[in-house]
Tab-separated table of C-alpha atoms and ligand atoms in Angstrom:
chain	number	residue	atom	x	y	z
A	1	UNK	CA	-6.316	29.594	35.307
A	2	UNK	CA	-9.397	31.202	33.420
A	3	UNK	CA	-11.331	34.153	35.991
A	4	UNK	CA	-14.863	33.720	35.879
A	5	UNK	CA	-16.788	37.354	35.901
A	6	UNK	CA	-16.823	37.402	39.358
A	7	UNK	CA	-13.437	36.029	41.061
A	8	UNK	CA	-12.521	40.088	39.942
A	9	UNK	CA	-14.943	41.389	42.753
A	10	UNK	CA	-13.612	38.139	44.940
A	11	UNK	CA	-9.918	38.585	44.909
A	12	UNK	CA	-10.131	42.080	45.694
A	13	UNK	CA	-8.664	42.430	49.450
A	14	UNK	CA	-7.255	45.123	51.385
A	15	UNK	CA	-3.210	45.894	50.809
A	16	UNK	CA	-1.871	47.044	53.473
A	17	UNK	CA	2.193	46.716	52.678
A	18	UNK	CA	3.879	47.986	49.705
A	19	UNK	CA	7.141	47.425	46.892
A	20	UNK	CA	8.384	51.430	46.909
A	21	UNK	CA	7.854	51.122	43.068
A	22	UNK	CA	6.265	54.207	41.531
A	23	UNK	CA	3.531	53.905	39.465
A	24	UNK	CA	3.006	55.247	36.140
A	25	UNK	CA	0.999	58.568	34.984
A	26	UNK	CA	-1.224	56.283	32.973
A	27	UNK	CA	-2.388	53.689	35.350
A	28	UNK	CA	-3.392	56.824	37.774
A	29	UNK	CA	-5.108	58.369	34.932
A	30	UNK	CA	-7.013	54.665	33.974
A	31	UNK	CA	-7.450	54.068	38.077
A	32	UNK	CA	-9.131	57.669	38.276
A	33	UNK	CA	-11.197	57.078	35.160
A	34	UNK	CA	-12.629	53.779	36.558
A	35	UNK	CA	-13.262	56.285	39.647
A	36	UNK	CA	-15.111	58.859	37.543
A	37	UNK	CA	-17.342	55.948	35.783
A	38	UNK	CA	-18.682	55.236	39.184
A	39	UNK	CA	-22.497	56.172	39.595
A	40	UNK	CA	-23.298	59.923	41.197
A	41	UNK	CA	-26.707	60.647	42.590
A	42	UNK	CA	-28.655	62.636	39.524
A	43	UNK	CA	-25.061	62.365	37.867
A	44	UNK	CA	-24.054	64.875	39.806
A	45	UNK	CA	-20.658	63.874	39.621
A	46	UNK	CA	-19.504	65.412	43.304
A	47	UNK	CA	-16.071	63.712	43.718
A	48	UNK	CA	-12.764	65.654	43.843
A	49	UNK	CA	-9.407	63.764	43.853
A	50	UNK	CA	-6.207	65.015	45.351
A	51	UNK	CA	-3.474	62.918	44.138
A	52	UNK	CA	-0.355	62.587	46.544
A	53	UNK	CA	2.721	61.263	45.177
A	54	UNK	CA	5.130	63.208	47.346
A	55	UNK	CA	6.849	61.269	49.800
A	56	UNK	CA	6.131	64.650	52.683
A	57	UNK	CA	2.608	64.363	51.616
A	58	UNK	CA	1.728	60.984	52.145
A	59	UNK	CA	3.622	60.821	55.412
A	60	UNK	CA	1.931	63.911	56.898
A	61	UNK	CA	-1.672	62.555	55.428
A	62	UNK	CA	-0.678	59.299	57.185
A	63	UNK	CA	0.263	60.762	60.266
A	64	UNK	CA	-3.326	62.350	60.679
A	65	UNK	CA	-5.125	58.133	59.904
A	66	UNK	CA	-4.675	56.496	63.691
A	67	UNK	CA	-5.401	53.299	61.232
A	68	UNK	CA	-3.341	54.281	58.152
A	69	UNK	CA	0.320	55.093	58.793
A	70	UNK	CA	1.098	52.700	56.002
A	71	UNK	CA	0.342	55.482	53.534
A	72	UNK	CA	3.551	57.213	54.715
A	73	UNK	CA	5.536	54.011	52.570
A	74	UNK	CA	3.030	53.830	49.748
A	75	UNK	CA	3.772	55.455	46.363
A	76	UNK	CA	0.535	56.788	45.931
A	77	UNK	CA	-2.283	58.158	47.602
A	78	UNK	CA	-5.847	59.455	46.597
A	79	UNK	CA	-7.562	61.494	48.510
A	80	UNK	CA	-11.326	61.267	47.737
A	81	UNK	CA	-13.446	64.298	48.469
A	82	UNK	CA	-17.078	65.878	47.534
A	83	UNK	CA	-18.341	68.796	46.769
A	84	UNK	CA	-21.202	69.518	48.630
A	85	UNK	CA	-22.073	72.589	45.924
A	86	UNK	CA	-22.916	69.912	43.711
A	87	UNK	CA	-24.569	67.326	45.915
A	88	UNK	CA	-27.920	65.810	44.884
A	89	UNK	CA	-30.274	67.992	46.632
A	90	UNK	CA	-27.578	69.710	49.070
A	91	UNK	CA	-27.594	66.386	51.078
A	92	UNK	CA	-24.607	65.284	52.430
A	93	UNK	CA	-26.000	61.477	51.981
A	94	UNK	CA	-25.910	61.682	48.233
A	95	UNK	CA	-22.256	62.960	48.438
A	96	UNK	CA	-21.143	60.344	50.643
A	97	UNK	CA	-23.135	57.825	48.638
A	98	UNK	CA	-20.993	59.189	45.343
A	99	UNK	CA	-17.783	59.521	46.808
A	100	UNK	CA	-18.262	55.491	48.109
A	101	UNK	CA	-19.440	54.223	44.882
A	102	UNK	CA	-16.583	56.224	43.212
A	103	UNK	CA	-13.882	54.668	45.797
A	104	UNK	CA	-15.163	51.159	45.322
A	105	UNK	CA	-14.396	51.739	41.632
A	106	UNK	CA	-11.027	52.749	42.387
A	107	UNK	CA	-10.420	49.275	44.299
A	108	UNK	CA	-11.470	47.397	41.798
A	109	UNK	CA	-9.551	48.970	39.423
A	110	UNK	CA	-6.213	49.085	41.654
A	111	UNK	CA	-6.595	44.894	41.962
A	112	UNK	CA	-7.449	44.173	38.476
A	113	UNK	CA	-4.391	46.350	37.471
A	114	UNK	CA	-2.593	44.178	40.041
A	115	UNK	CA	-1.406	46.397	42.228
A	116	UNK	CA	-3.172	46.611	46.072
A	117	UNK	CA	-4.423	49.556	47.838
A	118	UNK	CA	-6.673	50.053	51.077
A	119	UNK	CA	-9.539	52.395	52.250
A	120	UNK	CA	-8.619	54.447	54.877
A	121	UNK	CA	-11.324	56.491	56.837
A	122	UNK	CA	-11.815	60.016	57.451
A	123	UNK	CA	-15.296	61.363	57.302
A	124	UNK	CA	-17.035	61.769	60.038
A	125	UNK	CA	-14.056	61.859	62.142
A	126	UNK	CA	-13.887	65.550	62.957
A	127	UNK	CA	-10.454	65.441	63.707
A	128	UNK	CA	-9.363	64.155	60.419
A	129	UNK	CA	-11.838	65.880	58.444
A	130	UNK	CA	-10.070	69.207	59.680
A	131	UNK	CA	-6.204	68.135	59.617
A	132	UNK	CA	-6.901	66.964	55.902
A	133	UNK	CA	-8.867	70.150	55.055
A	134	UNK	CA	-5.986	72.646	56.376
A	135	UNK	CA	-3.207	70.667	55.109
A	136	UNK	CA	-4.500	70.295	51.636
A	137	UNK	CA	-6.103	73.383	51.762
A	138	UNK	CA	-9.273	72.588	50.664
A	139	UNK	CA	-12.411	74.773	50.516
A	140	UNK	CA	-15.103	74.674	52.795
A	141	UNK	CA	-17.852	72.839	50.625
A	142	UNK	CA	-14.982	70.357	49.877
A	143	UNK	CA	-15.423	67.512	52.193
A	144	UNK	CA	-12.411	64.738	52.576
A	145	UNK	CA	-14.601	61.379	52.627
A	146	UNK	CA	-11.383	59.046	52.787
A	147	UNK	CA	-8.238	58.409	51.176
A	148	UNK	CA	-6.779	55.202	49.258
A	149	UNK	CA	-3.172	54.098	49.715
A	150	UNK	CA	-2.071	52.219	47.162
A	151	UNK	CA	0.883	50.609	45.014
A	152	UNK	CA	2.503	47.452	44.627
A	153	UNK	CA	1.475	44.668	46.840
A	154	UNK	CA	4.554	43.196	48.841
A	155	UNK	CA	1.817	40.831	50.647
A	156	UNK	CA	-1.544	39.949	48.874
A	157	UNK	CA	-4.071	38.217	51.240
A	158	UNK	CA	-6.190	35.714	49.385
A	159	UNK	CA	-9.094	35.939	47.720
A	160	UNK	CA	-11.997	35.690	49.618
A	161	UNK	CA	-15.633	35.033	48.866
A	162	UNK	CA	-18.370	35.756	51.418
A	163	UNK	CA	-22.030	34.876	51.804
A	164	UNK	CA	-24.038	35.680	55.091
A	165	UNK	CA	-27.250	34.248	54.827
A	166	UNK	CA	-28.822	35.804	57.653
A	167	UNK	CA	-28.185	39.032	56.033
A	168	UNK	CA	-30.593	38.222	53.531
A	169	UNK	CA	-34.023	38.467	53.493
A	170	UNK	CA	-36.874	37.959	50.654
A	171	UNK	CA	-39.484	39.980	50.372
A	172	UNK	CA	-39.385	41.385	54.327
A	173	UNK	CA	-37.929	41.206	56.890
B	201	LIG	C1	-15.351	53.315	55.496
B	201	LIG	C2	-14.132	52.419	55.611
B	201	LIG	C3	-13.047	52.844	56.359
B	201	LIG	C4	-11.913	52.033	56.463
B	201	LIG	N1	-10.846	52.517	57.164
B	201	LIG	C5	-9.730	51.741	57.274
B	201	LIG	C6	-8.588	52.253	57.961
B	201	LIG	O1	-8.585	53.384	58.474
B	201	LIG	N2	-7.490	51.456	58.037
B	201	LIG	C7	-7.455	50.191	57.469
B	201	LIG	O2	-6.414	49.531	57.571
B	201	LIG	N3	-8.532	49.686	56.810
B	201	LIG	C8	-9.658	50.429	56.688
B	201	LIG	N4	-10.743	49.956	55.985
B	201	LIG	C9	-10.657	48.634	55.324
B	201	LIG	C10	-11.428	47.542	56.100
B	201	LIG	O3	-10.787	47.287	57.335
B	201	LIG	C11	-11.484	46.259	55.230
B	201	LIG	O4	-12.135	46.539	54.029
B	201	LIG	C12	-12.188	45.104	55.933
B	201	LIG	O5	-11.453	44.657	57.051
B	201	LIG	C13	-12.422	43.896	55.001
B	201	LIG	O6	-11.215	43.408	54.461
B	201	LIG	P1	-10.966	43.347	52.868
B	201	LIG	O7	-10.988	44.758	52.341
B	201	LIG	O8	-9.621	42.690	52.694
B	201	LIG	O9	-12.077	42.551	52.246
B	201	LIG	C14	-11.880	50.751	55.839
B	201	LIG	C15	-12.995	50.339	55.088
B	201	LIG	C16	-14.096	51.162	54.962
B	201	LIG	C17	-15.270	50.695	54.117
């Protein structure tokens, strides 16, 4: 059946279990283009990516996300960060506002390449934030903002369109 525009954006849905297929250099190239063609506050363009593709990587990543221990069976992760050198204005707002646009991108890339992935959480979580930063050994001014399990989907929820009209309002409140 013929997409409309849209029914991209709709069938989009959190993957949450995994084929152990690996995926290829070039989609993770293509899926972190889409993520670098994301929009960055004065194009400041303050995301880092930490690719994991090693199978003690992901597991000890996923052993620090109370919510993502999946990761530990998924072929790939991404670990979005910013730099907070190059954040709009030195605000930590305009980082986390680049780093989100730039991990929506990589969802909607992920599903339109059919394969599935899921946004795990880790700023502000202190806890996280630090495991993530040692292990990884990132600098300072490098914040972890979340990381992305994906690969291939062994379940795909449905697609699913929304639309809250009390979270709308015209012209004021
Ligand atoms: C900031 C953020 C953090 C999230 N953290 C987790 C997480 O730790 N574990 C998880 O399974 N899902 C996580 N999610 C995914 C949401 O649970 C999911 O997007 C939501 O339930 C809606 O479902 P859908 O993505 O299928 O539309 C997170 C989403 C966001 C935006």
């Amino acid at each position: 059946m013929e997409m409309n525009s849209l029914d991209r954006i709709f069938a989009r849905r959190s993957v949450r279990s995994y084929s152990p297929k690996v995926i290829p250099e070039e989609t993770v190239v293509e899926i972190l283009s889409a993520a670098m063609s994301a929009p960055t506050a004065c194009d400041k363009k303050t995301p880092e990516f930490i690719v994991l593709t090693e199978k003690e990587a992901l597991a000890t990543v996923a052993s620090f996300l109370p919510n993502g221990g999946f990761l530990a069976v998924a072929p790939l992760g991404i670990v979005v960060c910013g730099d907070m050198n190059r954040a709009h204005a030195g605000e930590l707002s305009y980082m986390l506002q680049d780093c989100s646009a730039a991990i929506q991108n990589i969802l909607l890339a992920v599903s339109m390449l059919g394969l599935g992935a899921c946004w795990l959480g880790v700023h502000p979580r202190a806890d996280r934030v630090e495991n993530i930063t040692n292990y990884l050994s990132l600098p300072r001014h490098v914040v972890p903002v979340s990381v992305i399990s994906i690969g291939f989907p062994a379940a795909q929820p449905e697609p699913r369109k929304r639309f809250f009209k009390e979270h709308v309002h015209f012209n004021k409140w």
